[in-house]
Amino acid sequence: MKRTTLAASAALALVWAAQANAQTTELTLCWAAWDPANALVELSKDFEAQSGIKMNFEFVPWPNFADRMLNELNSGGKLCDLMIGDSQWIGAGAESGHYVKLNDFFDANAISMDAFVPATVTGYSEWPKGTPNYWSLPAFGDVVGWTYRKDWFERPEIATAFKEKTGRDLTPPATFAELKEVAEFFQGREIDGKTVYGASIYTERGSEGITMGVMDVLYSFGFKYENPDKPYDMAGFVNSPGAVAGLEFYKSLYDCCTPPGMSNAYMGEGIDAYKSGQVAMQMNFAFTWPGFEVDPNVGGGKTGYLVNPAGPDGERFAQLGGQGISVVSYSEKQDAALEYIKWFAQAEVQQKWWSMGGFSCLRAVVEDPAFASSQPYAQTFLDSMAIVKDFWAEPSYATLLADSQKRFHDYVVAGTGTAQEALDGLVADWTVTFEDDGKL
C-alpha cells in the first residue's frame, strides 16, 4: 500500500513538473511590424491557452525588417525561435543552416504540403525550388494588386467626363494601358474641392520597394529572370525588349500620374495616400485590403480590388509577397517551436486566421465555396495568387536585391540613363554575383 502510494505520488509529481515546465516555456516569434502581426498576437492566445507555452513577439518595421532579421540569422542569434521570414530568404535559410528542415516533422504529424496552395509552397517553403525539400510552413499569402476608388468611378459626372475625353466607359482597368489612361484622367482633377492624383506606386529605395513595384509590371511585359532552358543565363531575358518597354512604362506612370513627394514611397505611404483621398488607384500588397474595408474614408463599398493588369501581349502576372514560418536552427526550444507550427497548421486555426485578417494559404480555407464571397477582396486574392511570380530566392538574394533597387531607382526616379541601360547594367551586376557564387 505504501509502495503504491509512493508510486502514485511520484507519477503525480512528474505530471506537475511537466505542467510547470510547459508553463515556464516561452517562445519568441519574429516577424515584420504590420497589421497581420497584430492579428497573429491575438490568434496565438489560443495556442498559449492550449499549450501553456507563453508567446513573445519581436516585430520590426518593414524598411528595417530584412537588415535586422538577416543580421540576427547570420550571427547565429538566439532571439528568435520562430521566424516568419520573407519568401526570398528561403535559399539562404536552407543553405546557410538558419532554418530547420521540416520534412520529417511534417511526415510524423501528417502535415502535407499538398494541403496548401501550390504557389505558396513553391514560394515560401521549397529549396531548391521544384524539389520536395521544405523549410517552412506557408503562413501568410500575399500578392501585389491594386485598389481603386469605386465610389469615384461610379459618379455620373466623373464617368461622363471620362467618356468625353477617352471615348470609352470608365471601368476598372484590365490592362496597363487602361490603367495609365485612367491615372492620367484623374491626375490633377478636383473632387470634392480637393486636387487628386492618378496612382500611388512603389518607389522606395532603401529596402525592396521599387523592385516589388517594377517587377509587378515587368512580368506582364515579358521579363524573365533567366533562360528557361539554361539557369542563370540572363542576357536577352532580364533585358529583353519587353522588359525594357515595361520599365519605360513604369517610369512614365511615375512621371505622369503620382502625387507630389512620392519619390521614396512603399507600403505605408501608399496606404496613407489612398486613405486620405489623394489617389484614384493604389498599388499595394493584399494585406492592406482588410484595413481599407473598415476605414471610414474608403471602406463601406467605396473601394474596389483589382488583379494586376495585363501587359501589351495579354500576359498577366503579379509579384508574390507573403511568408512562411520556420523554426530557427539556433533556437534552444525547437520542440516547442515545432508544436506551434503543428497547431498553426490546423484547419480550424487557419480558418480563424483568415477571419481575423490573416491570409491563409490552406486550400481547405481558400477553396471552400463560401470563401470567394467571405470578403469583398477574397476573389481578387484568389485570382491574384493564381498568377504569381517571385524575385530571386538565391542565398545571395540581398546582393541581387540591392542591385535592382539601385538600377531601378536611378532610372525611374532620378531619371538617370535609359531603361535599356538600366537592365543591361542589372544583367552585368547579377552576372558578377552568380560568378562569385560559382553558378556561372
Coordinates of C-alpha atoms in Angstrom, one line a residue:
M1 CA 0.0 0.0 0.0
K2 CA 2.8 2.4 1.0
R3 CA 4.7 1.4 -2.2
T4 CA 1.6 2.1 -4.3
T5 CA 1.1 5.4 -2.7
L6 CA 4.7 6.4 -3.2
A7 CA 4.5 5.4 -6.9
A8 CA 1.3 7.4 -7.4
S9 CA 2.8 10.4 -5.7
A10 CA 5.9 10.1 -7.9
A11 CA 3.8 9.9 -11.1
L12 CA 1.8 12.9 -10.0
A13 CA 4.9 14.9 -9.3
L14 CA 6.2 14.1 -12.8
V15 CA 2.9 15.4 -14.2
W16 CA 3.1 18.6 -12.2
A17 CA 6.8 19.0 -13.2
A18 CA 5.8 18.6 -16.9
Q19 CA 3.0 21.1 -16.5
A20 CA 5.2 23.6 -14.7
N21 CA 7.9 23.2 -17.4
A22 CA 5.3 23.9 -20.1
Q23 CA 4.0 26.9 -18.2
T24 CA 7.5 28.4 -18.0
T25 CA 8.5 27.7 -21.6
E26 CA 8.5 30.8 -23.7
L27 CA 8.9 31.2 -27.4
T28 CA 9.8 34.3 -29.4
L29 CA 8.3 34.7 -32.9
C30 CA 10.0 37.2 -35.1
W31 CA 8.1 39.0 -38.0
A32 CA 7.6 42.4 -39.5
A33 CA 5.6 45.1 -37.7
W34 CA 2.3 45.4 -39.6
D35 CA -1.4 44.7 -39.1
P36 CA -1.2 40.9 -39.8
A37 CA 1.3 40.6 -36.9
N38 CA -1.2 42.2 -34.5
A39 CA -3.8 39.7 -35.7
L40 CA -1.3 36.8 -35.1
V41 CA -0.7 38.0 -31.5
E42 CA -4.5 37.7 -30.9
L43 CA -4.7 34.3 -32.7
S44 CA -1.7 32.9 -30.7
K45 CA -3.6 33.4 -27.4
D46 CA -5.4 30.2 -28.3
F47 CA -2.1 28.4 -28.6
E48 CA -1.0 29.7 -25.2
A49 CA -4.2 28.6 -23.6
Q50 CA -4.0 25.1 -25.1
S51 CA -0.2 24.5 -24.6
G52 CA 0.7 26.5 -21.6
I53 CA 3.6 28.0 -23.6
K54 CA 4.0 31.7 -23.5
M55 CA 4.4 33.5 -26.8
N56 CA 6.6 36.6 -27.1
F57 CA 6.9 38.6 -30.3
E58 CA 9.6 40.6 -31.9
F59 CA 8.2 42.8 -34.7
V60 CA 10.4 45.1 -36.8
P61 CA 9.1 47.8 -39.3
W62 CA 9.3 46.7 -42.9
P63 CA 12.0 49.1 -44.0
N64 CA 14.3 47.6 -41.4
F65 CA 13.0 44.1 -41.2
A66 CA 15.4 42.4 -43.6
D67 CA 18.5 44.0 -42.3
R68 CA 17.6 43.4 -38.7
M69 CA 16.5 39.7 -39.1
L70 CA 19.1 38.7 -41.6
N71 CA 21.7 40.0 -39.3
E72 CA 20.2 38.0 -36.5
L73 CA 20.3 34.8 -38.5
N74 CA 23.7 35.4 -40.0
S75 CA 25.1 35.9 -36.5
G76 CA 23.5 32.7 -35.1
G77 CA 21.5 34.7 -32.7
K78 CA 19.1 33.1 -30.3
L79 CA 16.4 35.8 -30.1
C80 CA 14.0 34.1 -32.5
D81 CA 12.7 30.6 -32.0
L82 CA 10.2 31.0 -34.9
M83 CA 10.8 33.2 -37.9
I84 CA 8.2 34.4 -40.4
G85 CA 10.8 35.3 -43.0
D86 CA 10.3 36.8 -46.4
S87 CA 9.8 34.4 -49.3
Q88 CA 13.2 35.4 -50.9
W89 CA 15.1 34.3 -47.8
I90 CA 14.3 30.6 -48.2
G91 CA 17.5 29.8 -50.2
A92 CA 19.8 31.4 -47.6
G93 CA 17.8 30.0 -44.8
A94 CA 18.3 26.5 -46.1
E95 CA 21.8 26.6 -47.5
S96 CA 23.3 28.7 -44.6
G97 CA 21.7 26.4 -42.0
H98 CA 19.5 29.1 -40.5
Y99 CA 16.2 27.1 -40.7
V100 CA 15.4 23.6 -39.6
K101 CA 14.4 21.2 -42.4
L102 CA 10.8 20.2 -41.7
N103 CA 10.2 17.2 -43.9
D104 CA 10.5 14.6 -41.1
F105 CA 8.3 16.7 -38.8
F106 CA 5.7 17.1 -41.5
D107 CA 5.6 13.4 -42.2
A108 CA 5.4 12.5 -38.5
N109 CA 2.5 14.8 -37.9
A110 CA 0.6 14.2 -41.2
I111 CA 1.1 17.7 -42.4
S112 CA 1.0 17.5 -46.2
M113 CA 2.3 20.3 -48.5
D114 CA -0.4 19.2 -50.9
A115 CA -2.9 20.8 -48.5
F116 CA -1.5 24.3 -49.2
V117 CA -1.9 26.5 -52.3
P118 CA 0.9 25.3 -54.7
A119 CA 2.3 28.8 -55.4
T120 CA 2.8 29.4 -51.7
V121 CA 4.6 26.0 -51.2
T122 CA 7.0 26.9 -54.0
G123 CA 7.3 30.5 -52.9
Y124 CA 7.7 30.1 -49.2
S125 CA 8.8 26.6 -48.4
E126 CA 10.8 24.8 -51.1
W127 CA 14.5 24.9 -51.5
P128 CA 15.8 24.1 -54.0
K129 CA 12.8 25.3 -56.0
G130 CA 10.9 22.4 -57.6
T131 CA 12.1 19.8 -55.0
P132 CA 10.2 18.4 -52.1
N133 CA 12.5 19.9 -49.5
Y134 CA 10.6 22.1 -47.1
W135 CA 12.0 24.7 -44.7
S136 CA 8.8 26.5 -43.6
L137 CA 5.1 26.1 -43.4
P138 CA 3.2 28.6 -45.6
A139 CA 2.0 31.2 -43.2
F140 CA 0.7 34.4 -44.9
G141 CA -0.3 34.5 -48.5
D142 CA 0.3 37.9 -50.1
V143 CA 0.5 39.4 -53.6
V144 CA 0.7 42.8 -55.2
G145 CA -2.6 44.1 -56.6
W146 CA -4.5 47.3 -56.9
T147 CA -7.3 49.2 -55.2
Y148 CA -9.4 51.9 -56.8
R149 CA -11.9 54.4 -55.7
K150 CA -15.0 52.6 -56.8
D151 CA -17.2 55.5 -55.5
W152 CA -15.4 57.9 -57.7
F153 CA -15.6 55.6 -60.8
E154 CA -19.4 55.4 -60.3
R155 CA -20.1 59.1 -60.0
P156 CA -22.1 60.1 -63.1
E157 CA -20.3 63.4 -63.7
I158 CA -16.9 61.7 -63.5
A159 CA -17.9 58.8 -65.7
T160 CA -19.3 61.3 -68.3
A161 CA -16.2 63.4 -68.3
F162 CA -14.0 60.3 -68.8
K163 CA -16.1 59.1 -71.7
E164 CA -15.9 62.5 -73.3
K165 CA -12.2 62.5 -73.0
T166 CA -11.4 58.9 -74.0
G167 CA -14.4 57.7 -75.9
R168 CA -14.8 54.7 -73.6
D169 CA -16.6 53.9 -70.3
L170 CA -14.8 54.4 -67.0
T171 CA -14.3 50.8 -65.9
P172 CA -11.7 49.2 -63.6
P173 CA -8.6 48.8 -65.8
A174 CA -7.9 45.4 -67.1
T175 CA -4.6 46.3 -68.9
F176 CA -1.7 48.6 -68.0
A177 CA -2.6 50.8 -71.0
E178 CA -6.1 51.3 -69.5
L179 CA -4.6 51.9 -66.0
K180 CA -2.4 54.7 -67.3
E181 CA -5.3 56.2 -69.2
V182 CA -7.4 56.3 -66.0
A183 CA -4.5 57.6 -64.0
E184 CA -3.9 60.4 -66.5
F185 CA -7.6 61.3 -66.3
F186 CA -7.6 61.7 -62.6
Q187 CA -4.2 63.4 -62.3
G188 CA -4.8 67.0 -61.0
R189 CA -8.6 66.6 -61.1
E190 CA -10.7 68.3 -58.5
I191 CA -13.0 66.0 -56.5
D192 CA -15.0 67.3 -53.5
G193 CA -13.0 70.5 -53.6
K194 CA -9.6 68.7 -53.4
T195 CA -7.0 68.1 -56.0
V196 CA -6.4 64.4 -56.5
Y197 CA -3.8 62.3 -58.4
G198 CA -3.8 59.2 -60.6
A199 CA -2.0 56.5 -58.7
S200 CA 0.4 55.6 -55.9
I201 CA 3.1 53.2 -56.9
Y202 CA 6.2 51.8 -55.2
T203 CA 9.4 53.9 -55.5
E204 CA 11.2 53.2 -52.2
R205 CA 15.0 52.9 -52.4
G206 CA 16.3 51.6 -49.1
S207 CA 14.9 48.1 -48.8
E208 CA 12.8 46.4 -51.5
G209 CA 10.0 48.7 -52.5
I210 CA 10.8 49.9 -56.0
T211 CA 11.8 46.3 -57.0
M212 CA 8.5 44.9 -55.9
G213 CA 6.7 47.6 -57.9
V214 CA 8.8 47.4 -61.0
M215 CA 8.6 43.7 -61.2
D216 CA 4.9 43.7 -60.8
V217 CA 4.8 45.5 -64.2
L218 CA 7.8 43.8 -65.9
Y219 CA 6.4 40.3 -65.5
S220 CA 3.4 41.2 -67.7
F221 CA 5.6 42.8 -70.3
G222 CA 7.7 39.7 -70.8
F223 CA 10.6 40.0 -68.4
K224 CA 12.1 36.7 -67.3
Y225 CA 14.9 36.2 -64.7
E226 CA 16.7 33.6 -66.8
N227 CA 16.6 31.4 -69.8
P228 CA 14.0 28.7 -69.0
D229 CA 16.4 26.1 -70.6
K230 CA 19.6 27.4 -69.0
P231 CA 19.8 28.5 -65.4
Y232 CA 21.4 31.9 -64.7
D233 CA 21.6 32.7 -68.5
M234 CA 20.1 36.2 -68.2
A235 CA 21.1 38.1 -71.3
G236 CA 18.1 38.7 -73.6
F237 CA 15.7 37.8 -70.8
V238 CA 16.3 40.3 -68.0
N239 CA 16.9 42.9 -70.6
S240 CA 14.5 41.7 -73.3
P241 CA 12.7 44.3 -75.5
G242 CA 9.5 43.6 -73.5
A243 CA 11.3 44.1 -70.2
V244 CA 12.7 47.4 -71.5
A245 CA 9.2 48.5 -72.5
G246 CA 7.9 47.6 -69.1
L247 CA 10.5 49.6 -67.3
E248 CA 9.8 52.6 -69.6
F249 CA 6.1 52.2 -68.8
Y250 CA 6.8 52.2 -65.0
K251 CA 8.8 55.4 -65.3
S252 CA 6.1 57.0 -67.5
L253 CA 3.5 56.2 -64.9
Y254 CA 5.7 57.7 -62.1
D255 CA 6.3 60.8 -64.2
C256 CA 2.7 61.4 -65.3
C257 CA 0.4 60.3 -62.6
T258 CA 1.8 60.1 -59.0
P259 CA 1.2 62.6 -56.2
P260 CA 4.0 65.1 -55.2
G261 CA 6.6 63.8 -52.7
M262 CA 6.3 60.1 -53.6
S263 CA 9.9 59.5 -54.7
N264 CA 10.6 57.1 -51.9
A265 CA 7.2 55.5 -51.3
Y266 CA 6.4 52.0 -50.2
M267 CA 3.5 50.3 -48.4
G268 CA 2.9 52.8 -45.7
E269 CA 3.0 55.8 -48.0
G270 CA 0.6 54.1 -50.4
I271 CA -1.8 53.3 -47.6
D272 CA -1.7 56.9 -46.4
A273 CA -2.2 58.3 -49.9
Y274 CA -5.2 56.1 -50.5
K275 CA -6.9 56.5 -47.2
S276 CA -6.5 60.3 -47.3
G277 CA -8.2 60.5 -50.7
Q278 CA -5.1 61.6 -52.6
V279 CA -5.2 59.0 -55.3
A280 CA -7.7 57.2 -57.5
M281 CA -5.7 54.0 -57.6
Q282 CA -3.1 52.4 -55.5
M283 CA -0.5 49.6 -56.0
N284 CA -0.1 47.6 -52.8
F285 CA 0.1 44.2 -51.3
A286 CA -3.2 42.4 -50.4
F287 CA -2.5 42.6 -46.7
T288 CA -3.7 46.2 -46.9
W289 CA -7.2 45.3 -48.1
P290 CA -8.9 44.4 -44.7
G291 CA -7.8 47.7 -43.3
F292 CA -9.4 49.6 -46.2
E293 CA -12.7 47.8 -45.7
V294 CA -13.1 49.2 -42.2
D295 CA -11.6 52.6 -42.8
P296 CA -14.2 55.4 -42.5
N297 CA -12.9 57.2 -45.6
V298 CA -12.5 54.4 -48.1
G299 CA -14.5 51.5 -46.6
G300 CA -18.1 50.5 -46.8
G301 CA -18.2 49.8 -50.5
K302 CA -16.1 52.8 -51.6
T303 CA -13.1 50.6 -52.6
G304 CA -12.7 48.1 -55.4
Y305 CA -10.0 45.5 -55.8
L306 CA -8.1 44.6 -58.9
V307 CA -5.8 41.8 -60.1
N308 CA -2.6 43.2 -61.5
P309 CA -3.4 44.3 -65.1
A310 CA -2.3 42.6 -68.3
G311 CA 0.6 43.7 -70.4
P312 CA 0.6 44.6 -74.1
D313 CA 0.6 41.0 -75.3
G314 CA -2.1 39.8 -72.8
E315 CA 0.3 38.3 -70.3
R316 CA -0.7 38.8 -66.7
F317 CA 1.4 38.0 -63.7
A318 CA 1.7 39.5 -60.2
Q319 CA 4.5 39.9 -57.7
L320 CA 4.3 37.4 -54.9
G321 CA 4.5 38.6 -51.4
G322 CA 3.9 36.7 -48.2
Q323 CA 6.0 34.5 -45.9
G324 CA 6.4 31.0 -44.5
I325 CA 7.0 30.3 -40.8
S326 CA 10.3 28.5 -40.0
V327 CA 12.0 27.1 -36.9
V328 CA 15.3 28.8 -36.3
S329 CA 18.1 26.3 -36.1
Y330 CA 19.8 28.3 -33.3
S331 CA 16.8 28.1 -31.0
E332 CA 17.2 26.0 -27.9
K333 CA 13.4 25.4 -27.8
Q334 CA 12.9 23.7 -31.2
D335 CA 10.4 21.1 -29.9
A336 CA 8.1 23.8 -28.5
A337 CA 8.5 25.8 -31.7
L338 CA 7.5 22.8 -33.7
E339 CA 4.4 22.4 -31.5
Y340 CA 3.4 26.0 -32.5
I341 CA 3.8 25.1 -36.2
K342 CA 1.7 21.9 -35.7
W343 CA -1.0 24.0 -34.0
F344 CA -0.9 26.7 -36.7
A345 CA -1.3 24.1 -39.5
Q346 CA -4.7 23.0 -38.2
A347 CA -7.7 23.8 -40.5
E348 CA -9.8 25.4 -37.7
V349 CA -6.8 27.7 -36.8
Q350 CA -6.3 28.6 -40.4
Q351 CA -10.0 29.5 -40.8
K352 CA -9.8 31.7 -37.8
W353 CA -6.6 33.3 -39.1
W354 CA -8.5 34.3 -42.3
S355 CA -11.4 35.7 -40.3
M356 CA -9.0 37.9 -38.3
G357 CA -7.3 39.4 -41.4
G358 CA -4.6 36.8 -41.9
F359 CA -4.3 35.5 -45.5
S360 CA -4.4 31.7 -45.1
C361 CA -2.6 29.5 -47.6
L362 CA -4.5 26.4 -46.7
R363 CA -6.5 25.0 -49.6
A364 CA -9.3 23.8 -47.2
V365 CA -9.9 27.5 -46.4
V366 CA -9.4 29.3 -49.7
E367 CA -11.1 26.6 -51.8
D368 CA -14.2 26.5 -49.6
P369 CA -17.2 27.5 -51.8
A370 CA -18.0 30.3 -49.3
F371 CA -14.5 31.8 -49.4
A372 CA -14.9 33.9 -52.5
S373 CA -17.9 35.8 -51.0
S374 CA -16.5 36.0 -47.5
Q375 CA -14.9 39.4 -48.1
P376 CA -15.1 41.9 -51.0
Y377 CA -11.5 41.2 -51.8
A378 CA -11.5 37.4 -51.5
Q379 CA -12.0 36.6 -55.1
T380 CA -9.3 39.1 -56.2
F381 CA -6.9 37.5 -53.8
L382 CA -7.6 34.0 -55.2
D383 CA -7.3 35.3 -58.8
S384 CA -4.0 37.1 -58.0
M385 CA -2.4 34.1 -56.2
A386 CA -3.0 32.1 -59.3
I387 CA -0.6 34.3 -61.4
V388 CA 2.2 35.0 -59.0
K389 CA 6.0 35.2 -59.8
D390 CA 8.7 36.0 -57.3
F391 CA 12.1 37.6 -57.1
W392 CA 15.3 35.5 -56.8
A393 CA 15.3 33.3 -53.7
E394 CA 19.0 32.6 -54.0
P395 CA 21.3 32.7 -50.9
S396 CA 22.7 35.9 -52.5
Y397 CA 19.3 37.4 -52.5
A398 CA 20.3 40.5 -50.6
T399 CA 23.0 41.4 -53.1
L400 CA 20.8 40.8 -56.0
L401 CA 18.1 43.0 -54.5
A402 CA 20.5 45.8 -53.7
D403 CA 21.5 45.8 -57.4
S404 CA 17.9 46.0 -58.7
Q405 CA 17.0 48.7 -56.1
K406 CA 19.8 50.9 -57.3
R407 CA 19.3 50.3 -61.0
F408 CA 15.5 50.9 -60.9
H409 CA 15.5 53.9 -58.6
D410 CA 18.3 55.6 -60.6
Y411 CA 16.3 55.3 -63.8
V412 CA 12.7 55.6 -62.7
V413 CA 13.0 58.3 -60.0
A414 CA 16.3 60.0 -60.6
G415 CA 16.0 59.9 -64.4
T416 CA 19.5 58.5 -65.0
G417 CA 20.2 56.9 -68.4
T418 CA 17.7 54.7 -70.3
A419 CA 15.7 51.7 -69.5
Q420 CA 17.9 49.6 -71.7
E421 CA 21.0 50.8 -69.9
A422 CA 19.4 50.1 -66.5
L423 CA 18.6 46.5 -67.5
D424 CA 21.9 45.9 -69.2
G425 CA 23.6 47.0 -66.1
L426 CA 21.4 44.7 -64.0
V427 CA 22.4 41.7 -66.1
A428 CA 26.1 42.7 -65.5
D429 CA 25.5 43.1 -61.8
W430 CA 23.8 39.8 -61.4
T431 CA 26.3 38.0 -63.5
V432 CA 29.1 39.1 -61.2
T433 CA 27.2 37.8 -58.2
F434 CA 26.4 34.4 -59.7
E435 CA 30.1 34.1 -60.9
D436 CA 31.2 34.8 -57.3
D437 CA 28.7 32.1 -56.2
G438 CA 30.2 29.6 -58.6
K439 CA 27.0 29.3 -60.6
L440 CA 28.3 30.7 -63.8

